[in-house]
């Protein structure tokens, strides 16, 4: 079943999706989808949380999540929904009547991992349902169907009606397929989450979805759709839900977080969101996920200065330190803006962890252009780098560009930057040796003799166990040493006031 070729057509909202909508095969068309009602008061369910009684055959469900923090919080919503509907949740990769793979599409590796997990699920339980949902469906639905990898293949809009679709008939020979065009979706899918599947100390709050930036290498605008924001009142409601559940740290996350509020009427900003939330109370820690360089505005900087709950940790994608490459990537800034921003942040908040994304091997990247990136990163007071090799994604502008970097050169350049990251990470951590740092306890290490937790500026520290400590506790830990295996400390005093 070969997917036809589709060309992206520009519109006032940016290019249309180069991938066609899918529907039918026993499941109904995407146009039949219901609008989701607003998030209910405590004790109620709606939207993605609407419970549908499970059928008599399918009782257990396992879910695996690939990709970003937004996928993580959406998966937590799915698990709550399934649990409320009577399904028994079993650990990932365990035999289950229903296996759900929440996919990612940002790189070709993510697509490979999605298909690999689907094959494993089919082998574990050939008679069970296997559903693949999310971003990779919009790229590879036909491939997954032709390779008989799943019984249900659902796009990013349809996955919020997961229970409904699971009750539609589907087999690997005739899968239930439904994936409407993400660029046509204007509504924010509000979800209600009380527990995070990844733990009970840090919660992720999805305040924004979609992206309109159209970086030339990035498939995300086509899989996640237009930028759209969770209204402030709904953010307040979900934040209160997390705080009532005992979460000490909440991470504001989105596909393009810095665009929060621009689609609302009247328009708002991330800074105004934080400012308006403060009178109703904030969690002990409020962390912001990735922010684009040009979106760390003076207004937002002002909120950083006057909001002690905001964690001094900022992840600011660079992608390249060469201005020609940045232009070819369709990134709306130059290397000098990035340099000045990072230095300014460091001067304002010297203890803050500043991290960067770097995309290596963009088509046509010359040795001197790579050296420009290395030189810029070497000079900047960054705490760590996330280094990614270029991955050609069908449907993006960069997919057709000539000058692909050969695999050996790509691997070498990535290694150079990862070694630089390791040196920067160690140098940043060593600055805090001998200091007492507030640590939010996350988990006990195997053997039960030590705990691990995270500081406000995102240092991961392990320290000896104590009877007074449990996940979610706040303790003061004195950092003693930085080793090859991580950061070691000792409890200075406990609990934190």
Coordinates of C-alpha atoms in Angstrom, one line a residue:
X1 CA 0.0 0.0 0.0
X2 CA 2.2 2.8 -1.3
X3 CA 1.4 6.3 -0.1
X4 CA 0.9 8.8 -2.9
X5 CA 3.1 11.9 -3.3
X6 CA 1.5 15.1 -1.9
X7 CA 2.8 18.6 -2.4
X8 CA 2.6 21.3 0.4
X9 CA 0.4 24.2 -0.7
X10 CA 0.9 27.5 1.0
X11 CA -2.0 29.2 2.7
X12 CA -2.6 32.2 5.0
X13 CA -1.9 29.8 7.9
X14 CA 1.3 28.4 6.4
X15 CA 1.7 25.4 4.2
X16 CA -1.0 22.7 4.2
X17 CA 0.0 19.3 5.5
X18 CA 1.8 17.3 2.8
X19 CA 0.2 14.2 4.2
X20 CA -3.4 13.3 3.4
X21 CA -6.1 12.7 6.0
X22 CA -7.1 9.1 6.5
X23 CA -10.4 7.6 7.7
X24 CA -12.9 4.9 7.1
X25 CA -12.0 1.2 7.0
X26 CA -14.8 0.5 9.4
X27 CA -14.2 3.5 11.6
X28 CA -16.1 6.4 10.2
X29 CA -14.7 9.6 8.6
X30 CA -12.7 12.2 10.6
X31 CA -15.5 14.7 9.9
X32 CA -17.7 12.6 12.2
X33 CA -15.6 13.5 15.2
X34 CA -17.3 15.2 18.1
X35 CA -16.2 18.4 19.7
X36 CA -14.8 17.9 23.1
X37 CA -16.6 19.6 26.0
X38 CA -14.6 21.7 28.5
X39 CA -12.7 20.1 31.4
X40 CA -15.2 19.1 34.1
X41 CA -15.2 20.0 37.8
X42 CA -13.5 17.6 40.1
X43 CA -15.1 14.2 40.1
X44 CA -16.5 14.5 36.6
X45 CA -15.1 13.4 33.3
X46 CA -15.3 14.8 29.8
X47 CA -13.4 15.1 26.5
X48 CA -10.5 12.8 26.5
X49 CA -11.5 11.7 30.0
X50 CA -15.0 10.5 29.1
X51 CA -15.3 6.9 30.3
X52 CA -16.8 4.2 28.1
X53 CA -17.4 0.8 29.6
X54 CA -14.9 -1.7 28.3
X55 CA -16.1 -4.7 26.3
X56 CA -16.0 -8.1 27.9
X57 CA -12.9 -9.2 25.8
X58 CA -10.3 -6.5 26.3
X59 CA -9.4 -6.0 30.0
X60 CA -5.7 -5.1 30.3
X61 CA -3.9 -2.3 28.6
X62 CA -0.2 -1.3 28.3
X63 CA 1.0 2.0 26.9
X64 CA 4.4 3.1 25.7
X65 CA 5.3 6.7 25.0
X66 CA 8.0 8.1 22.7
X67 CA 9.0 11.7 22.4
X68 CA 8.4 14.9 24.2
X69 CA 6.9 16.1 27.5
X70 CA 3.6 16.9 25.7
X71 CA 3.3 13.2 24.7
X72 CA 4.1 12.2 28.3
X73 CA 1.3 14.3 29.8
X74 CA -1.2 13.2 27.1
X75 CA -0.3 9.6 27.9
X76 CA -1.0 10.2 31.5
X77 CA -4.4 11.4 30.5
X78 CA -5.0 8.3 28.4
X79 CA -4.1 6.0 31.3
X80 CA -6.5 7.8 33.7
X81 CA -9.2 7.6 31.1
X82 CA -8.7 3.8 30.6
X83 CA -8.5 3.2 34.3
X84 CA -11.7 5.1 34.9
X85 CA -13.3 3.0 32.2
X86 CA -12.4 -0.2 34.0
X87 CA -9.3 -1.3 32.2
X88 CA -6.4 -2.7 34.3
X89 CA -3.1 -0.9 33.5
X90 CA -0.1 -3.2 33.2
X91 CA 3.6 -2.2 32.8
X92 CA 4.8 -1.3 29.3
X93 CA 6.1 -4.3 27.3
X94 CA 4.0 -6.7 29.4
X95 CA 1.5 -8.9 27.6
X96 CA -1.8 -7.0 27.5
X97 CA -5.2 -7.2 25.7
X98 CA -4.6 -3.7 24.4
X99 CA -1.2 -2.2 23.6
X100 CA -1.0 1.5 22.8
X101 CA 2.1 3.1 21.3
X102 CA 2.1 6.9 21.6
X103 CA 4.4 7.8 18.7
X104 CA 6.9 10.5 17.8
X105 CA 7.9 11.7 14.3
X106 CA 10.5 14.3 14.9
X107 CA 13.3 12.1 13.5
X108 CA 13.5 9.0 11.3
X109 CA 14.8 7.2 14.4
X110 CA 11.6 8.0 16.2
X111 CA 9.7 6.4 13.3
X112 CA 11.9 3.3 13.4
X113 CA 11.4 3.0 17.2
X114 CA 7.6 3.3 16.7
X115 CA 7.5 0.5 14.2
X116 CA 9.8 -1.6 16.4
X117 CA 7.6 -1.3 19.4
X118 CA 4.5 -2.2 17.3
X119 CA 6.2 -5.4 16.1
X120 CA 7.1 -6.4 19.6
X121 CA 3.5 -5.8 20.7
X122 CA 2.2 -7.9 17.9
X123 CA 4.6 -10.8 18.9
X124 CA 3.6 -10.6 22.6
X125 CA -0.1 -10.8 21.9
X126 CA -1.0 -11.6 18.3
X127 CA -4.7 -11.8 19.2
X128 CA -4.8 -8.5 21.1
X129 CA -5.5 -5.0 19.9
X130 CA -2.5 -2.9 19.0
X131 CA -3.1 0.9 18.6
X132 CA -0.6 3.4 17.3
X133 CA -1.5 7.0 18.0
X134 CA 0.0 10.5 17.6
X135 CA 2.5 12.2 15.3
X136 CA 4.0 9.4 13.3
X137 CA 0.6 8.3 12.2
X138 CA 0.5 11.5 10.0
X139 CA 3.6 10.4 8.2
X140 CA 3.5 6.6 8.1
X141 CA -0.1 5.5 8.4
X142 CA -0.1 3.7 5.1
X143 CA 3.2 2.0 5.8
X144 CA 2.0 0.8 9.2
X145 CA -1.1 -0.6 7.6
X146 CA 0.6 -2.3 4.8
X147 CA 3.1 -3.9 7.2
X148 CA 0.2 -5.1 9.4
X149 CA 1.7 -3.5 12.5
X150 CA -1.5 -2.2 14.2
X151 CA -5.3 -2.8 14.5
X152 CA -6.0 0.9 15.2
X153 CA -4.1 3.8 13.6
X154 CA -5.2 7.2 15.1
X155 CA -4.0 10.7 14.5
X156 CA -3.3 13.5 17.0
X157 CA -6.9 14.7 17.1
X158 CA -8.5 11.2 17.1
X159 CA -6.3 9.9 20.0
X160 CA -8.3 12.1 22.4
X161 CA -11.3 9.9 21.6
X162 CA -9.3 6.8 22.3
X163 CA -12.0 4.9 24.0
X164 CA -14.4 5.5 21.3
X165 CA -12.0 4.3 18.6
X166 CA -10.9 1.2 20.5
X167 CA -14.5 0.1 20.4
X168 CA -14.6 0.3 16.6
X169 CA -13.6 -2.9 14.7
X170 CA -10.1 -3.2 13.5
X171 CA -7.6 -5.9 12.6
X172 CA -4.1 -5.9 11.2
X173 CA -5.6 -6.9 7.8
X174 CA -8.2 -4.2 7.9
X175 CA -7.1 -1.6 10.5
X176 CA -9.3 1.1 11.9
X177 CA -7.6 4.3 10.5
X178 CA -8.5 7.8 11.3
X179 CA -6.2 10.8 11.0
X180 CA -7.6 14.2 10.1
X181 CA -5.4 17.0 8.9
X182 CA -3.7 18.6 11.9
X183 CA -3.4 22.0 10.2
X184 CA -7.2 22.1 10.0
X185 CA -7.6 21.8 13.8
X186 CA -8.1 25.1 15.6
X187 CA -9.4 23.9 19.0
X188 CA -7.1 23.1 22.0
X189 CA -7.9 19.6 23.2
X190 CA -8.2 20.3 26.9
X191 CA -7.3 17.3 29.1
X192 CA -7.7 16.6 32.8
X193 CA -4.8 15.0 34.5
X194 CA -4.6 14.1 38.2
X195 CA -1.6 11.8 38.2
X196 CA 1.5 11.6 36.0
X197 CA 2.5 8.2 34.6
X198 CA 6.2 9.1 35.0
X199 CA 6.1 9.8 38.8
X200 CA 4.5 11.8 41.5
X201 CA 7.0 14.6 42.1
X202 CA 7.0 16.6 38.9
X203 CA 3.9 17.2 36.8
X204 CA 3.7 18.5 33.2
X205 CA 1.0 21.0 32.3
X206 CA 0.4 21.3 28.6
X207 CA -0.5 24.9 28.0
X208 CA 0.1 25.1 24.3
X209 CA 0.0 22.8 21.3
X210 CA 1.0 23.1 17.6
X211 CA 3.5 25.3 15.8
X212 CA 3.5 27.8 13.0
X213 CA 7.2 28.4 12.7
X214 CA 7.9 26.1 9.8
X215 CA 11.6 25.6 10.3
X216 CA 12.8 24.0 7.1
X217 CA 13.9 20.8 8.7
X218 CA 10.9 20.2 11.0
X219 CA 7.9 18.1 10.5
X220 CA 6.1 19.1 13.7
X221 CA 3.9 21.9 12.2
X222 CA 2.4 19.2 9.9
X223 CA 1.8 16.6 12.7
X224 CA 0.8 18.9 15.6
X225 CA -1.1 21.5 13.6
X226 CA -1.5 25.2 14.2
X227 CA -0.4 26.9 17.4
X228 CA -3.2 27.1 19.9
X229 CA -3.3 27.9 23.6
X230 CA -5.1 26.6 26.7
X231 CA -7.0 29.6 28.1
X232 CA -5.8 31.0 31.4
X233 CA -8.9 29.8 33.4
X234 CA -8.2 26.3 32.2
X235 CA -4.5 26.6 33.1
X236 CA -5.6 27.7 36.6
X237 CA -7.9 24.8 36.9
X238 CA -5.3 22.2 35.9
X239 CA -2.6 23.9 38.1
X240 CA -4.9 23.7 41.1
X241 CA -5.6 20.1 40.4
X242 CA -1.9 19.3 40.4
X243 CA -1.3 21.4 43.6
X244 CA -4.1 19.6 45.4
X245 CA -2.5 16.3 44.3
X246 CA 0.7 17.2 46.1
X247 CA 2.9 18.0 43.2
X248 CA 5.8 20.2 44.3
X249 CA 6.9 21.1 40.8
X250 CA 4.9 21.8 37.7
X251 CA 6.5 22.2 34.2
X252 CA 4.7 24.5 31.7
X253 CA 5.1 22.7 28.4
X254 CA 4.0 23.0 24.8
X255 CA 5.1 22.3 21.3
X256 CA 6.0 26.0 20.9
X257 CA 5.6 27.3 24.5
X258 CA 6.7 30.9 23.8
X259 CA 3.7 31.3 21.5
X260 CA 1.2 30.8 24.3
X261 CA -1.6 33.3 24.2
X262 CA -1.0 34.8 20.7
X263 CA -4.1 33.0 19.3
X264 CA -6.4 34.1 22.1
X265 CA -8.7 37.1 22.0
X266 CA -7.5 39.4 23.3
X267 CA -4.0 38.2 22.7
X268 CA -1.8 37.4 25.7
X269 CA 1.8 36.3 26.4
X270 CA 3.6 33.7 28.5
X271 CA 4.6 36.5 30.8
X272 CA 1.0 37.7 31.3
X273 CA 0.0 34.1 32.0
X274 CA 2.5 33.8 34.9
X275 CA 1.5 37.3 36.2
X276 CA -2.2 36.5 36.2
X277 CA -1.7 33.1 37.9
X278 CA 0.3 34.5 40.8
X279 CA -2.6 35.8 42.9
X280 CA -4.2 32.4 43.0
X281 CA -0.9 30.7 44.1
X282 CA 1.8 28.9 42.3
X283 CA 3.4 25.5 43.1
X284 CA 6.7 25.4 45.1
X285 CA 8.5 25.2 41.8
X286 CA 7.3 26.3 38.4
X287 CA 9.6 25.3 35.5
X288 CA 9.4 26.4 31.9
X289 CA 10.2 24.0 29.1
X290 CA 12.0 25.0 25.9
X291 CA 11.8 28.7 24.9
X292 CA 13.0 30.1 21.5
X293 CA 15.7 32.8 21.8
X294 CA 13.5 35.7 20.5
X295 CA 10.7 34.8 22.9
X296 CA 12.6 35.4 26.1
X297 CA 11.3 39.0 26.0
X298 CA 12.0 41.8 28.5
X299 CA 8.4 41.3 29.8
X300 CA 9.2 37.6 30.5
X301 CA 12.5 38.5 32.0
X302 CA 10.7 40.9 34.4
X303 CA 8.5 38.0 35.6
X304 CA 11.6 35.8 36.1
X305 CA 13.0 38.5 38.4
X306 CA 9.9 38.8 40.5
X307 CA 8.6 35.2 40.6
X308 CA 10.7 33.2 43.1
X309 CA 8.8 30.0 42.2
X310 CA 10.2 30.1 38.7
X311 CA 13.2 27.7 38.4
X312 CA 16.5 29.1 37.2
X313 CA 16.7 26.7 34.3
X314 CA 16.2 27.7 30.7
X315 CA 16.4 25.5 27.6
X316 CA 17.0 27.7 24.6
X317 CA 17.4 26.0 21.2
X318 CA 20.3 27.3 19.1
X319 CA 20.4 24.7 16.2
X320 CA 23.4 26.3 14.5
X321 CA 26.0 29.0 15.3
X322 CA 26.3 29.9 11.7
X323 CA 24.1 32.7 10.3
X324 CA 23.9 31.2 6.8
X325 CA 22.7 27.9 8.1
X326 CA 20.3 29.6 10.5
X327 CA 18.8 31.4 7.5
X328 CA 18.5 28.1 5.5
X329 CA 16.8 26.5 8.5
X330 CA 14.3 29.4 8.6
X331 CA 15.2 30.3 12.1
X332 CA 14.1 33.9 12.9
X333 CA 17.3 35.1 14.7
X334 CA 21.1 35.3 14.2
X335 CA 24.0 34.0 16.2
X336 CA 24.6 37.4 17.7
X337 CA 21.1 37.6 19.2
X338 CA 21.6 34.1 20.8
X339 CA 25.0 35.0 22.1
X340 CA 23.8 38.3 23.7
X341 CA 20.8 36.6 25.2
X342 CA 22.7 33.8 26.9
X343 CA 25.3 36.2 28.3
X344 CA 22.5 38.5 29.6
X345 CA 20.7 35.6 31.2
X346 CA 24.0 34.5 32.8
X347 CA 24.6 37.9 34.2
X348 CA 21.1 38.2 35.6
X349 CA 20.9 34.7 37.0
X350 CA 24.5 33.3 37.4
X351 CA 23.3 30.1 39.0
X352 CA 20.8 29.3 36.2
X353 CA 21.3 26.2 34.1
X354 CA 21.2 27.3 30.4
X355 CA 20.9 24.5 27.9
X356 CA 20.8 24.4 24.1
X357 CA 19.6 22.2 21.3
X358 CA 22.0 21.9 18.4
X359 CA 21.2 20.3 15.0
X360 CA 24.3 19.0 13.3
X361 CA 24.8 18.3 9.7
X362 CA 22.1 20.4 8.0
X363 CA 22.5 19.9 4.3
X364 CA 25.4 21.9 2.9
X365 CA 27.0 22.5 6.3
X366 CA 30.7 23.1 5.6
X367 CA 33.5 22.4 8.0
X368 CA 33.9 26.2 8.6
X369 CA 30.2 26.5 9.3
X370 CA 30.4 23.7 11.8
X371 CA 33.4 25.4 13.4
X372 CA 31.3 28.6 13.8
X373 CA 28.8 26.5 15.8
X374 CA 31.5 24.9 17.9
X375 CA 33.3 28.2 18.6
X376 CA 30.1 30.0 19.6
X377 CA 29.1 27.1 22.0
X378 CA 32.6 26.9 23.4
X379 CA 32.5 30.6 24.4
X380 CA 29.0 30.7 25.9
X381 CA 28.2 29.9 29.6
X382 CA 26.0 27.0 28.8
X383 CA 25.4 24.1 31.2
X384 CA 24.7 21.4 28.7
X385 CA 23.9 20.7 25.0
X386 CA 21.3 18.4 23.4
X387 CA 22.9 17.3 20.2
X388 CA 20.9 15.9 17.3
X389 CA 22.1 14.8 13.8
X390 CA 20.1 16.1 10.9
X391 CA 17.2 13.8 10.0
X392 CA 15.6 14.3 6.6
X393 CA 11.8 14.3 7.1
X394 CA 9.5 13.8 4.1
X395 CA 7.3 16.9 3.4
X396 CA 9.8 19.4 4.8
X397 CA 11.7 22.0 2.8
X398 CA 15.0 20.5 3.9
X399 CA 14.1 17.1 2.6
X400 CA 14.9 18.0 -1.0
X401 CA 18.0 20.0 -0.3
X402 CA 21.3 18.9 -1.8
X403 CA 24.6 18.6 0.1
X404 CA 23.6 15.9 2.6
X405 CA 26.5 15.3 5.1
X406 CA 27.9 11.7 4.9
X407 CA 27.4 9.5 7.9
X408 CA 31.0 9.4 9.1
X409 CA 31.3 13.2 9.1
X410 CA 27.9 13.5 10.8
X411 CA 28.9 11.1 13.5
X412 CA 32.3 12.9 14.1
X413 CA 30.7 16.3 14.4
X414 CA 28.1 15.0 16.8
X415 CA 30.8 13.4 19.0
X416 CA 32.7 16.7 19.1
X417 CA 29.7 18.6 20.4
X418 CA 28.7 15.8 22.8
X419 CA 32.2 15.9 24.3
X420 CA 31.9 19.7 24.6
X421 CA 28.6 19.2 26.4
X422 CA 30.1 16.7 28.8
X423 CA 32.8 19.2 29.7
X424 CA 30.3 22.0 30.2
X425 CA 28.0 19.9 32.3
X426 CA 30.8 18.9 34.6
X427 CA 32.2 22.5 34.9
X428 CA 28.7 23.8 35.7
X429 CA 28.1 21.1 38.4
X430 CA 31.6 21.7 40.0
X431 CA 30.7 25.3 40.7
X432 CA 28.2 24.1 43.3
X433 CA 30.5 21.7 45.2
X434 CA 30.3 22.5 48.9
X435 CA 27.0 24.3 48.6
X436 CA 23.7 23.3 50.1
X437 CA 21.1 22.9 47.4
X438 CA 17.3 22.3 47.7
X439 CA 16.6 18.9 46.2
X440 CA 13.1 17.6 45.3
X441 CA 13.3 13.9 45.9
X442 CA 12.2 11.7 43.0
X443 CA 13.2 8.1 43.4
X444 CA 15.2 5.6 45.4
X445 CA 18.0 4.0 43.6
X446 CA 18.2 0.2 43.2
X447 CA 19.3 -1.4 46.5
X448 CA 17.5 1.3 48.5
X449 CA 20.6 2.8 50.0
X450 CA 20.5 6.2 48.1
X451 CA 17.9 8.6 46.8
X452 CA 18.0 10.8 43.7
X453 CA 16.5 14.2 43.2
X454 CA 16.7 17.4 41.2
X455 CA 17.7 20.9 42.2
X456 CA 16.0 24.0 41.1
X457 CA 18.7 24.6 38.5
X458 CA 18.3 21.0 37.2
X459 CA 21.2 19.2 38.8
X460 CA 20.6 15.5 39.4
X461 CA 22.1 14.6 42.8
X462 CA 22.1 11.3 44.6
X463 CA 22.6 11.1 48.4
X464 CA 22.3 8.5 51.3
X465 CA 18.8 7.3 52.2
X466 CA 17.0 8.4 55.3
X467 CA 13.8 7.2 57.0
X468 CA 12.4 10.7 56.9
X469 CA 12.6 10.9 53.1
X470 CA 10.1 9.8 50.5
X471 CA 9.4 10.9 46.9
X472 CA 8.1 14.4 46.8
X473 CA 10.1 15.5 49.9
X474 CA 12.2 18.6 49.8
X475 CA 15.6 18.3 51.4
X476 CA 18.8 20.4 51.6
X477 CA 21.7 18.4 50.1
X478 CA 25.3 19.4 50.2
X479 CA 27.0 18.6 46.9
X480 CA 30.3 16.7 47.7
X481 CA 31.7 15.5 44.4
X482 CA 31.1 15.2 40.7
X483 CA 32.0 11.8 39.4
X484 CA 31.8 9.8 36.2
X485 CA 28.6 8.2 37.5
X486 CA 27.0 11.5 38.5
X487 CA 26.7 14.0 41.4
X488 CA 27.1 12.8 45.0
X489 CA 25.9 14.6 48.1
X490 CA 24.8 14.3 51.7
X491 CA 21.8 15.5 53.5
X492 CA 22.5 18.9 55.1
X493 CA 19.1 19.2 56.8
X494 CA 15.6 17.8 56.2
X495 CA 12.9 18.6 55.5
X496 CA 13.1 22.0 53.8
X497 CA 11.0 24.7 55.4

